[in-house]
Every structure is written in structure tokens, then in C-alpha cells.
Short mmCIF file of C-alpha atoms in Angstrom, two decimals:
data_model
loop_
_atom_site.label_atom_id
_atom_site.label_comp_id
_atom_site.label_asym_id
_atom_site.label_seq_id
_atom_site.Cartn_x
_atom_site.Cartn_y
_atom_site.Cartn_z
CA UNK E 152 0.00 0.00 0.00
CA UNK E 153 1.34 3.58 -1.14
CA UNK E 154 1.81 6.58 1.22
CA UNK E 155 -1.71 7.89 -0.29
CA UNK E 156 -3.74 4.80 0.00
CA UNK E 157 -2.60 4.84 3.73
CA UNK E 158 -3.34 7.98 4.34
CA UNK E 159 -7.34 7.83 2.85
CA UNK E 160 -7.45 4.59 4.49
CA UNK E 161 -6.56 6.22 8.12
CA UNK E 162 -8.97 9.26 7.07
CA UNK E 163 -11.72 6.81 6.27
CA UNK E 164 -11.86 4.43 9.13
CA UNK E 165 -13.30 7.55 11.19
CA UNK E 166 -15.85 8.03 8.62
CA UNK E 167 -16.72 4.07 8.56
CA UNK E 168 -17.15 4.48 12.29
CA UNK E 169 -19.37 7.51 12.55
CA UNK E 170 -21.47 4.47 11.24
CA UNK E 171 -20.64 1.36 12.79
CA UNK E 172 -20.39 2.39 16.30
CA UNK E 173 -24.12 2.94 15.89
CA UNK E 174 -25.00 -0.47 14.37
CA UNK E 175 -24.72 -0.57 10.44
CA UNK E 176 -22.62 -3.50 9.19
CA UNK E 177 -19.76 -2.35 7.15
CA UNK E 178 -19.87 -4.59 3.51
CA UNK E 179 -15.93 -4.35 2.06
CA UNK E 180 -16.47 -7.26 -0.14
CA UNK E 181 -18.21 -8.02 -3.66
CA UNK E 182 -19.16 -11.32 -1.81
CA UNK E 183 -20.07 -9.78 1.56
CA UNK E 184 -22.98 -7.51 -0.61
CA UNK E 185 -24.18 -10.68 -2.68
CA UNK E 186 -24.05 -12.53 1.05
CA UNK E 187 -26.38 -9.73 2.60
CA UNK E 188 -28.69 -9.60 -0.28
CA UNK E 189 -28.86 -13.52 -0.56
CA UNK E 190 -30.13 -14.23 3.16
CA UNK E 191 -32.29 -11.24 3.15
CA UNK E 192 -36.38 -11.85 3.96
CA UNK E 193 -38.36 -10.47 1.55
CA UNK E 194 -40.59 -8.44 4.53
CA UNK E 195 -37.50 -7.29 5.79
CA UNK E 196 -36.15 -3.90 5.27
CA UNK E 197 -32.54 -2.72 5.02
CA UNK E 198 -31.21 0.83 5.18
CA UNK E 199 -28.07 1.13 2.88
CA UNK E 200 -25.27 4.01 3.51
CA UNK E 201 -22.77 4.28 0.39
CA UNK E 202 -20.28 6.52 2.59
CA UNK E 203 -18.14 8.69 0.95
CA UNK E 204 -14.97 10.63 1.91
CA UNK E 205 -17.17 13.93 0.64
CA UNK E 206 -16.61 16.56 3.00
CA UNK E 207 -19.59 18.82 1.90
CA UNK E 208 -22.09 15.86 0.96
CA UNK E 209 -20.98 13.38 3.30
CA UNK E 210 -20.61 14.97 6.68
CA UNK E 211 -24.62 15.39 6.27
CA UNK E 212 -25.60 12.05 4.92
CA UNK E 213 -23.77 10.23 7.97
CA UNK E 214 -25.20 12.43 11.17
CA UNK E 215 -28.99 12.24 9.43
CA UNK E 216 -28.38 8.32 8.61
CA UNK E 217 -27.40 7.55 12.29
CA UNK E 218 -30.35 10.20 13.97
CA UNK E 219 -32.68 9.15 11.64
CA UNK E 220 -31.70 5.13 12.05
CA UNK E 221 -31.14 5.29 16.05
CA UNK E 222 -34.05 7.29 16.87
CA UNK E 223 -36.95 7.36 14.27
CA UNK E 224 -39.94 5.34 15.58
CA UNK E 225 -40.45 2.82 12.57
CA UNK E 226 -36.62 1.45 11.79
CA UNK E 227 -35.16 -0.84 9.34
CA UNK E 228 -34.58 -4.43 10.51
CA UNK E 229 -30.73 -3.76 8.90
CA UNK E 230 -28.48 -0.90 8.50
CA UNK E 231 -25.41 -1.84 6.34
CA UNK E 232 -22.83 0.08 4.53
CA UNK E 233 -20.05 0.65 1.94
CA UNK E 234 -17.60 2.59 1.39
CA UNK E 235 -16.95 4.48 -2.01
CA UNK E 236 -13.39 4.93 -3.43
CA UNK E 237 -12.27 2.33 -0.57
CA UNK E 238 -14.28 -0.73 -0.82
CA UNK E 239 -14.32 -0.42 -4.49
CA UNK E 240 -15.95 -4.02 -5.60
CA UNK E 241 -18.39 -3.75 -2.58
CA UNK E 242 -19.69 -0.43 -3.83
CA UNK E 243 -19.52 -1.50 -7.33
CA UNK E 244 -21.53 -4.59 -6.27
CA UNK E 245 -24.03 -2.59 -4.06
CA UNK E 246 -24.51 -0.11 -6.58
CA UNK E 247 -26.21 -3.44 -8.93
CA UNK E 248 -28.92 -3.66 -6.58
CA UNK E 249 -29.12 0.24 -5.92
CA UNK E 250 -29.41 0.19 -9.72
CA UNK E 251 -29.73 4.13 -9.92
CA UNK E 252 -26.95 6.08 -11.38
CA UNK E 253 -23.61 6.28 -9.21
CA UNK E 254 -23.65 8.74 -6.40
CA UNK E 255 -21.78 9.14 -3.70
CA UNK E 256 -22.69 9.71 -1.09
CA UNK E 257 -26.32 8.11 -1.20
CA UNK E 258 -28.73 6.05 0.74
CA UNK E 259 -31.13 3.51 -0.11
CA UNK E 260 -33.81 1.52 1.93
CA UNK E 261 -34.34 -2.06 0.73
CA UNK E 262 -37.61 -4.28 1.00
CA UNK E 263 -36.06 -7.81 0.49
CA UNK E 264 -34.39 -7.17 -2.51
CA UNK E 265 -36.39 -4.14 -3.97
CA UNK E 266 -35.34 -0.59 -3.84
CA UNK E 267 -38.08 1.62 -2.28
CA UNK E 268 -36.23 4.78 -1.90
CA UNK E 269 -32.82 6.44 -2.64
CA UNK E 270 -31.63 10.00 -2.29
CA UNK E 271 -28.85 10.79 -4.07
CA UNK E 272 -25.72 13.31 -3.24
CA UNK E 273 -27.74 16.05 -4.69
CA UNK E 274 -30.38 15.55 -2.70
CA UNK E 275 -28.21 16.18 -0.06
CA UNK E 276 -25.46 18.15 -0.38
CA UNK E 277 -25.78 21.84 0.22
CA UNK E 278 -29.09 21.14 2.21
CA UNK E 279 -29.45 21.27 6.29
CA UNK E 280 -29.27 17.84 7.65
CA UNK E 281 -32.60 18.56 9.27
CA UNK E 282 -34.62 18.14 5.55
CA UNK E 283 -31.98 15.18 4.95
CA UNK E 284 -33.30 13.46 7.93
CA UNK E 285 -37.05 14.17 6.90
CA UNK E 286 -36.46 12.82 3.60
CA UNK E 287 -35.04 9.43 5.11
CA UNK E 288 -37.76 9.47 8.23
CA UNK E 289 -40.29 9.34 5.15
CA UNK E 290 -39.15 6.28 3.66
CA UNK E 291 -38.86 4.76 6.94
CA UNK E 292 -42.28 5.19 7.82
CA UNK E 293 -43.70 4.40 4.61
CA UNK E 294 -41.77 1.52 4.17
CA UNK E 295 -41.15 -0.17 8.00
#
């Protein structure tokens, strides 16, 4: 690994964490996404996080994902998450069953294996987190 990849790798394991110390499962394999999705009820819902380095996109989609996740009434029965421009094949793999057009970061809930809602980086970036967190309290209670 080169002086650069260490570096965004040390940067990014803070970002991963702003998300798994608050229960989303972090993906960082092809096979780990295609695991997920394979042992996945069809009733149940899944809340998916592709994080993102992003300092003006993703420093909102993370805080709203975990208030929204940890404190909303109706929740997902799974959080998980990937990690763009680090877990390259996971977020490559992901993005199949997001099947929307790349964007990063974004958020998508799942029923079984159907997408039900997504918000893109330009539905968040340059917006306060408050509206971010309405938008994914919506699909939450529409949808768990």
C-alpha cells in the first residue's frame, strides 16, 4: 500500500465508524454484498449508507443516517454500509442492486431485494441535515 492509499485509508476508518459504532454492518467485499442480499427476507427492510470521503455531501448524509436510524420510531430491521473509493468491488456490487446512477454519497432503503427509496448526493449536499433526515424518516415510515 502507497503513502496515499494509507493515508485515505486512516482518514476513512473515522468516517466508517461515525457508522458502525451505531450499528450498520460495514460490507468491504463483492461477496459480503451478494451474502447480505442472498439471506435477506423479503418483509425485511434494510437501510443502505454508500459513505463517501465527501466533506460537503458526506458529513450530512452520515449524522442524518445515524439520527434518523437510532431514533426514528419505525426502523429498518438492517443498517449496512459501503464505502466508495475504498471498498471499491463492494460499492460497485451494491450499486447493482441500488441500480440508480452512481452517487456518492447516497442512501437507499431495501424491502427484500427491492429498492423503495434512494436520495442521491444532490439531494443532499448543500441542504441542512434537518430536511436530509425528513427525507429518510419518510421512507422509513412508509416503508417499515
Amino acid at each position: 500500500m502507497n503513502a496515499y492509499e494509507e493515508y485515505m485509508k486512516s482518514l476513512a476508518n473515522g468516517m466508517r465508524s461515525e457508522l458502525t459504532n451505531h450499528g450498520f454492518e460495514s460490507l468491504e467485499t463483492s461477496e459480503a454484498v451478494d451474502g447480505y442480499f442472498n439471506q435477506v427476507k423479503e418483509d425485511e427492510t434494510t437501510f443502505v449508507v454508500i459513505n463517501s470521503v465527501c466533506g460537503c455531501a458526506a458529513g450530512l448524509a452520515r449524522p442524518a443516517a445515524v439520527t434518523v436510524a437510532t431514533q426514528n420510531e419505525k426502523k429498518p430491521n438492517h443498517l449496512v454500509t459501503v464505502f466508495a473509493g475504498q471498498d471499491r468491488e463492494a460499492t460497485d456490487k451494491m450499486r447493482e442492486y441500488v441500480a440508480q446512477a452512481p452517487s456518492s454519497p447516497s442512501m437507499a432503503l431495501f424491502k427484500g431485494q427491492s429498492l423503495v427509496g434512494f436520495i442521491p448526493r444532490e439531494h443532499i449536499e448543500g441542504r441542512p441535515v434537518e430536511e436530509i433526515c425528513m427525507d429518510i424518516k419518510e421512507y422509513f415510515d412508509d416503508h417499515c
